mmCIF file with all atom_site columns, C-alpha atoms in Angstrom:
data_model
loop_
_atom_site.group_PDB
_atom_site.id
_atom_site.type_symbol
_atom_site.label_atom_id
_atom_site.label_alt_id
_atom_site.label_comp_id
_atom_site.label_asym_id
_atom_site.label_entity_id
_atom_site.label_seq_id
_atom_site.pdbx_PDB_ins_code
_atom_site.Cartn_x
_atom_site.Cartn_y
_atom_site.Cartn_z
_atom_site.occupancy
_atom_site.B_iso_or_equiv
_atom_site.pdbx_formal_charge
_atom_site.auth_seq_id
_atom_site.auth_comp_id
_atom_site.auth_asym_id
_atom_site.auth_atom_id
_atom_site.pdbx_PDB_model_num
ATOM 1   C CA . GLN S 1 1   ? 94.638  -59.127 -128.103 1.00 87.00 ? 1   GLN S CA 1
ATOM 2   C CA . VAL S 1 2   ? 92.965  -58.379 -124.528 1.00 93.00 ? 2   VAL S CA 1
ATOM 3   C CA . GLN S 1 3   ? 90.077  -55.951 -124.347 1.00 95.00 ? 3   GLN S CA 1
ATOM 4   C CA . LEU S 1 4   ? 88.051  -54.967 -121.428 1.00 96.00 ? 4   LEU S CA 1
ATOM 5   C CA . VAL S 1 5   ? 84.401  -54.220 -122.543 1.00 95.00 ? 5   VAL S CA 1
ATOM 6   C CA . GLU S 1 6   ? 82.110  -52.243 -120.351 1.00 95.00 ? 6   GLU S CA 1
ATOM 7   C CA . SER S 1 7   ? 78.433  -52.229 -120.609 1.00 95.00 ? 7   SER S CA 1
ATOM 8   C CA . GLY S 1 8   ? 75.281  -51.444 -118.578 1.00 97.00 ? 8   GLY S CA 1
ATOM 9   C CA . GLY S 1 9   ? 75.512  -47.546 -118.345 1.00 95.00 ? 9   GLY S CA 1
ATOM 10  C CA . GLY S 1 10  ? 72.639  -45.231 -118.782 1.00 97.00 ? 10  GLY S CA 1
ATOM 11  C CA . LEU S 1 11  ? 70.210  -42.539 -117.680 1.00 98.00 ? 11  LEU S CA 1
ATOM 12  C CA . VAL S 1 12  ? 68.745  -43.231 -114.103 1.00 98.00 ? 12  VAL S CA 1
ATOM 13  C CA . GLN S 1 13  ? 66.789  -41.188 -111.621 1.00 98.00 ? 13  GLN S CA 1
ATOM 14  C CA . PRO S 1 14  ? 68.206  -40.345 -108.225 1.00 98.00 ? 14  PRO S CA 1
ATOM 15  C CA . GLY S 1 15  ? 67.688  -43.108 -106.007 1.00 98.00 ? 15  GLY S CA 1
ATOM 16  C CA . GLY S 1 16  ? 67.771  -45.923 -108.915 1.00 98.00 ? 16  GLY S CA 1
ATOM 17  C CA . SER S 1 17  ? 69.844  -48.414 -109.668 1.00 98.00 ? 17  SER S CA 1
ATOM 18  C CA . LEU S 1 18  ? 71.992  -49.543 -112.440 1.00 98.00 ? 18  LEU S CA 1
ATOM 19  C CA . ARG S 1 19  ? 74.466  -52.777 -112.883 1.00 98.00 ? 19  ARG S CA 1
ATOM 20  C CA . LEU S 1 20  ? 77.637  -52.512 -115.003 1.00 98.00 ? 20  LEU S CA 1
ATOM 21  C CA . SER S 1 21  ? 79.456  -55.244 -116.440 1.00 98.00 ? 21  SER S CA 1
ATOM 22  C CA . CYS S 1 22  ? 83.146  -55.685 -117.409 1.00 97.00 ? 22  CYS S CA 1
ATOM 23  C CA . ALA S 1 23  ? 84.272  -58.557 -119.630 1.00 96.00 ? 23  ALA S CA 1
ATOM 24  C CA . ALA S 1 24  ? 87.877  -59.490 -120.097 1.00 95.00 ? 24  ALA S CA 1
ATOM 25  C CA . SER S 1 25  ? 88.285  -61.185 -123.396 1.00 93.00 ? 25  SER S CA 1
ATOM 26  C CA . GLY S 1 26  ? 91.368  -62.729 -125.687 1.00 92.00 ? 26  GLY S CA 1
ATOM 27  C CA . SER S 1 27  ? 94.049  -64.663 -124.930 1.00 90.00 ? 27  SER S CA 1
ATOM 28  C CA . ILE S 1 28  ? 94.275  -64.587 -121.075 1.00 91.00 ? 28  ILE S CA 1
ATOM 29  C CA . PHE S 1 29  ? 95.852  -66.966 -118.751 1.00 92.00 ? 29  PHE S CA 1
ATOM 30  C CA . ARG S 1 30  ? 95.159  -65.361 -115.393 1.00 92.00 ? 30  ARG S CA 1
ATOM 31  C CA . VAL S 1 31  ? 93.225  -62.051 -114.313 1.00 92.00 ? 31  VAL S CA 1
ATOM 32  C CA . ASN S 1 32  ? 94.419  -60.539 -111.023 1.00 92.00 ? 32  ASN S CA 1
ATOM 33  C CA . PHE S 1 33  ? 93.172  -57.506 -109.428 1.00 92.00 ? 33  PHE S CA 1
ATOM 34  C CA . MET S 1 34  ? 89.885  -55.945 -111.229 1.00 96.00 ? 34  MET S CA 1
ATOM 35  C CA . GLY S 1 35  ? 88.183  -52.633 -110.480 1.00 97.00 ? 35  GLY S CA 1
ATOM 36  C CA . TRP S 1 36  ? 85.717  -49.912 -111.695 1.00 98.00 ? 36  TRP S CA 1
ATOM 37  C CA . TYR S 1 37  ? 87.042  -46.178 -111.692 1.00 98.00 ? 37  TYR S CA 1
ATOM 38  C CA . ARG S 1 38  ? 84.923  -43.116 -112.647 1.00 98.00 ? 38  ARG S CA 1
ATOM 39  C CA . GLN S 1 39  ? 85.793  -39.706 -113.936 1.00 98.00 ? 39  GLN S CA 1
ATOM 40  C CA . ALA S 1 40  ? 83.408  -36.848 -113.849 1.00 97.00 ? 40  ALA S CA 1
ATOM 41  C CA . ALA S 1 41  ? 83.464  -33.774 -116.081 1.00 96.00 ? 41  ALA S CA 1
ATOM 42  C CA . GLY S 1 42  ? 86.355  -31.631 -114.863 1.00 96.00 ? 42  GLY S CA 1
ATOM 43  C CA . LYS S 1 43  ? 87.584  -34.019 -112.184 1.00 97.00 ? 43  LYS S CA 1
ATOM 44  C CA . GLU S 1 44  ? 90.478  -36.822 -111.825 1.00 97.00 ? 44  GLU S CA 1
ATOM 45  C CA . ARG S 1 45  ? 89.791  -40.286 -112.236 1.00 98.00 ? 45  ARG S CA 1
ATOM 46  C CA . GLU S 1 46  ? 89.185  -42.104 -109.226 1.00 98.00 ? 46  GLU S CA 1
ATOM 47  C CA . LEU S 1 47  ? 88.832  -45.681 -107.912 1.00 98.00 ? 47  LEU S CA 1
ATOM 48  C CA . VAL S 1 48  ? 85.206  -46.777 -106.997 1.00 98.00 ? 48  VAL S CA 1
ATOM 49  C CA . ALA S 1 49  ? 85.619  -50.394 -106.081 1.00 98.00 ? 49  ALA S CA 1
ATOM 50  C CA . SER S 1 50  ? 88.038  -53.077 -106.679 1.00 97.00 ? 50  SER S CA 1
ATOM 51  C CA . ILE S 1 51  ? 88.435  -56.936 -106.108 1.00 97.00 ? 51  ILE S CA 1
ATOM 52  C CA . THR S 1 52  ? 90.995  -59.219 -106.088 1.00 94.00 ? 52  THR S CA 1
ATOM 53  C CA . GLN S 1 53  ? 90.943  -62.899 -107.598 1.00 91.00 ? 53  GLN S CA 1
ATOM 54  C CA . VAL S 1 54  ? 89.985  -64.477 -104.130 1.00 92.00 ? 54  VAL S CA 1
ATOM 55  C CA . GLY S 1 55  ? 87.101  -61.828 -103.685 1.00 92.00 ? 55  GLY S CA 1
ATOM 56  C CA . SER S 1 56  ? 88.674  -59.459 -101.627 1.00 96.00 ? 56  SER S CA 1
ATOM 57  C CA . THR S 1 57  ? 86.832  -56.003 -101.980 1.00 97.00 ? 57  THR S CA 1
ATOM 58  C CA . ASN S 1 58  ? 87.348  -52.226 -101.304 1.00 97.00 ? 58  ASN S CA 1
ATOM 59  C CA . TYR S 1 59  ? 85.287  -49.314 -101.687 1.00 98.00 ? 59  TYR S CA 1
ATOM 60  C CA . ALA S 1 60  ? 85.644  -45.472 -101.969 1.00 98.00 ? 60  ALA S CA 1
ATOM 61  C CA . ASP S 1 61  ? 84.218  -44.123 -99.153  1.00 98.00 ? 61  ASP S CA 1
ATOM 62  C CA . SER S 1 62  ? 81.578  -42.261 -101.271 1.00 97.00 ? 62  SER S CA 1
ATOM 63  C CA . VAL S 1 63  ? 79.936  -45.460 -102.475 1.00 98.00 ? 63  VAL S CA 1
ATOM 64  C CA . LYS S 1 64  ? 80.098  -47.827 -99.496  1.00 98.00 ? 64  LYS S CA 1
ATOM 65  C CA . GLY S 1 65  ? 76.902  -49.154 -98.585  1.00 97.00 ? 65  GLY S CA 1
ATOM 66  C CA . ARG S 1 66  ? 75.509  -48.398 -101.931 1.00 98.00 ? 66  ARG S CA 1
ATOM 67  C CA . PHE S 1 67  ? 77.736  -49.936 -104.435 1.00 98.00 ? 67  PHE S CA 1
ATOM 68  C CA . THR S 1 68  ? 78.764  -53.828 -104.538 1.00 98.00 ? 68  THR S CA 1
ATOM 69  C CA . ILE S 1 69  ? 81.442  -55.188 -106.874 1.00 98.00 ? 69  ILE S CA 1
ATOM 70  C CA . SER S 1 70  ? 81.161  -58.967 -107.683 1.00 97.00 ? 70  SER S CA 1
ATOM 71  C CA . ARG S 1 71  ? 83.307  -61.007 -109.902 1.00 96.00 ? 71  ARG S CA 1
ATOM 72  C CA . ASP S 1 72  ? 82.961  -64.208 -111.679 1.00 94.00 ? 72  ASP S CA 1
ATOM 73  C CA . ASN S 1 73  ? 86.441  -65.722 -112.751 1.00 92.00 ? 73  ASN S CA 1
ATOM 74  C CA . ALA S 1 74  ? 85.203  -68.291 -114.773 1.00 92.00 ? 74  ALA S CA 1
ATOM 75  C CA . LYS S 1 75  ? 84.096  -65.664 -117.058 1.00 93.00 ? 75  LYS S CA 1
ATOM 76  C CA . ASN S 1 76  ? 86.912  -63.031 -116.242 1.00 93.00 ? 76  ASN S CA 1
ATOM 77  C CA . THR S 1 77  ? 83.813  -60.509 -115.716 1.00 96.00 ? 77  THR S CA 1
ATOM 78  C CA . ILE S 1 78  ? 83.093  -58.159 -112.888 1.00 96.00 ? 78  ILE S CA 1
ATOM 79  C CA . TYR S 1 79  ? 80.215  -56.501 -111.822 1.00 98.00 ? 79  TYR S CA 1
ATOM 80  C CA . LEU S 1 80  ? 79.090  -52.945 -110.354 1.00 98.00 ? 80  LEU S CA 1
ATOM 81  C CA . GLN S 1 81  ? 75.572  -52.980 -108.824 1.00 98.00 ? 81  GLN S CA 1
ATOM 82  C CA . MET S 1 82  ? 74.988  -49.596 -108.009 1.00 98.00 ? 82  MET S CA 1
ATOM 83  C CA . ASP S 1 83  ? 72.090  -48.537 -105.930 1.00 98.00 ? 83  ASP S CA 1
ATOM 84  C CA . SER S 1 84  ? 70.579  -45.604 -104.234 1.00 98.00 ? 84  SER S CA 1
ATOM 85  C CA . LEU S 1 85  ? 72.469  -43.605 -107.037 1.00 98.00 ? 85  LEU S CA 1
ATOM 86  C CA . LYS S 1 86  ? 72.986  -39.698 -106.485 1.00 98.00 ? 86  LYS S CA 1
ATOM 87  C CA . PRO S 1 87  ? 73.583  -37.022 -109.277 1.00 98.00 ? 87  PRO S CA 1
ATOM 88  C CA . GLU S 1 88  ? 77.199  -37.002 -107.714 1.00 97.00 ? 88  GLU S CA 1
ATOM 89  C CA . ASP S 1 89  ? 77.767  -40.382 -109.377 1.00 98.00 ? 89  ASP S CA 1
ATOM 90  C CA . THR S 1 90  ? 77.447  -39.090 -112.939 1.00 98.00 ? 90  THR S CA 1
ATOM 91  C CA . ALA S 1 91  ? 80.360  -40.055 -114.412 1.00 98.00 ? 91  ALA S CA 1
ATOM 92  C CA . VAL S 1 92  ? 82.183  -42.205 -117.153 1.00 98.00 ? 92  VAL S CA 1
ATOM 93  C CA . TYR S 1 93  ? 83.122  -45.456 -115.404 1.00 98.00 ? 93  TYR S CA 1
ATOM 94  C CA . TYR S 1 94  ? 86.247  -47.401 -116.702 1.00 98.00 ? 94  TYR S CA 1
ATOM 95  C CA . CYS S 1 95  ? 86.927  -51.136 -116.028 1.00 98.00 ? 95  CYS S CA 1
ATOM 96  C CA . ASN S 1 96  ? 90.420  -51.865 -115.085 1.00 98.00 ? 96  ASN S CA 1
ATOM 97  C CA . ALA S 1 97  ? 92.611  -55.489 -114.811 1.00 97.00 ? 97  ALA S CA 1
ATOM 98  C CA . ASP S 1 98  ? 95.746  -56.633 -114.207 1.00 96.00 ? 98  ASP S CA 1
ATOM 99  C CA . LEU S 1 99  ? 96.324  -59.472 -116.133 1.00 94.00 ? 99  LEU S CA 1
ATOM 100 C CA . LYS S 1 100 ? 98.701  -61.878 -117.959 1.00 94.00 ? 100 LYS S CA 1
ATOM 101 C CA . ILE S 1 101 ? 98.546  -63.458 -121.098 1.00 92.00 ? 101 ILE S CA 1
ATOM 102 C CA . TYR S 1 102 ? 101.014 -66.341 -120.726 1.00 90.00 ? 102 TYR S CA 1
ATOM 103 C CA . SER S 1 103 ? 101.896 -68.158 -117.567 1.00 88.00 ? 103 SER S CA 1
ATOM 104 C CA . TRP S 1 104 ? 105.437 -67.076 -117.525 1.00 89.00 ? 104 TRP S CA 1
ATOM 105 C CA . SER S 1 105 ? 104.477 -63.211 -118.690 1.00 91.00 ? 105 SER S CA 1
ATOM 106 C CA . LEU S 1 106 ? 104.355 -60.329 -116.110 1.00 93.00 ? 106 LEU S CA 1
ATOM 107 C CA . TYR S 1 107 ? 100.807 -58.882 -115.143 1.00 93.00 ? 107 TYR S CA 1
ATOM 108 C CA . ARG S 1 108 ? 99.831  -55.846 -117.161 1.00 94.00 ? 108 ARG S CA 1
ATOM 109 C CA . ASN S 1 109 ? 97.519  -53.237 -116.399 1.00 96.00 ? 109 ASN S CA 1
ATOM 110 C CA . TYR S 1 110 ? 94.642  -52.945 -118.968 1.00 96.00 ? 110 TYR S CA 1
ATOM 111 C CA . TRP S 1 111 ? 91.869  -50.212 -119.370 1.00 97.00 ? 111 TRP S CA 1
ATOM 112 C CA . GLY S 1 112 ? 88.319  -50.557 -120.828 1.00 97.00 ? 112 GLY S CA 1
ATOM 113 C CA . LYS S 1 113 ? 86.754  -47.293 -123.070 1.00 97.00 ? 113 LYS S CA 1
ATOM 114 C CA . GLY S 1 114 ? 84.229  -46.644 -120.346 1.00 97.00 ? 114 GLY S CA 1
ATOM 115 C CA . THR S 1 115 ? 80.498  -46.363 -120.064 1.00 97.00 ? 115 THR S CA 1
ATOM 116 C CA . LEU S 1 116 ? 78.783  -43.189 -119.234 1.00 98.00 ? 116 LEU S CA 1
ATOM 117 C CA . VAL S 1 117 ? 76.441  -43.286 -116.118 1.00 98.00 ? 117 VAL S CA 1
ATOM 118 C CA . THR S 1 118 ? 74.024  -40.310 -115.885 1.00 98.00 ? 118 THR S CA 1
ATOM 119 C CA . VAL S 1 119 ? 72.148  -39.732 -112.552 1.00 98.00 ? 119 VAL S CA 1
ATOM 120 C CA . SER S 1 120 ? 69.489  -37.040 -113.414 1.00 97.00 ? 120 SER S CA 1
ATOM 121 C CA . SER S 1 121 ? 65.736  -36.158 -112.895 1.00 95.00 ? 121 SER S CA 1
#
């Protein structure tokens, strides 16, 4: 069974940094797209950053220059380095991935359970 497991959330002061990790585990043939979404209280879930298998990245305008997404294909893991955090970055951060479990199967989309990031003094 495929799982996406996030870690690294917590409480940090404004201006501080956190590093999130997401590992895809289980019987996996190939992982394509991986990304981070977030959902703040009372708001819709939004894309924060994404990265393809070959390393092409995309960022929400609100985090450009502050967040960096990276990927370790050998470990099926992505990271989100978050610097210069602001109170408005407070949200549950979810990992998302398109992957296939067999060479002949179609890509399916999976979600992690989320990790809470709180930016507050």
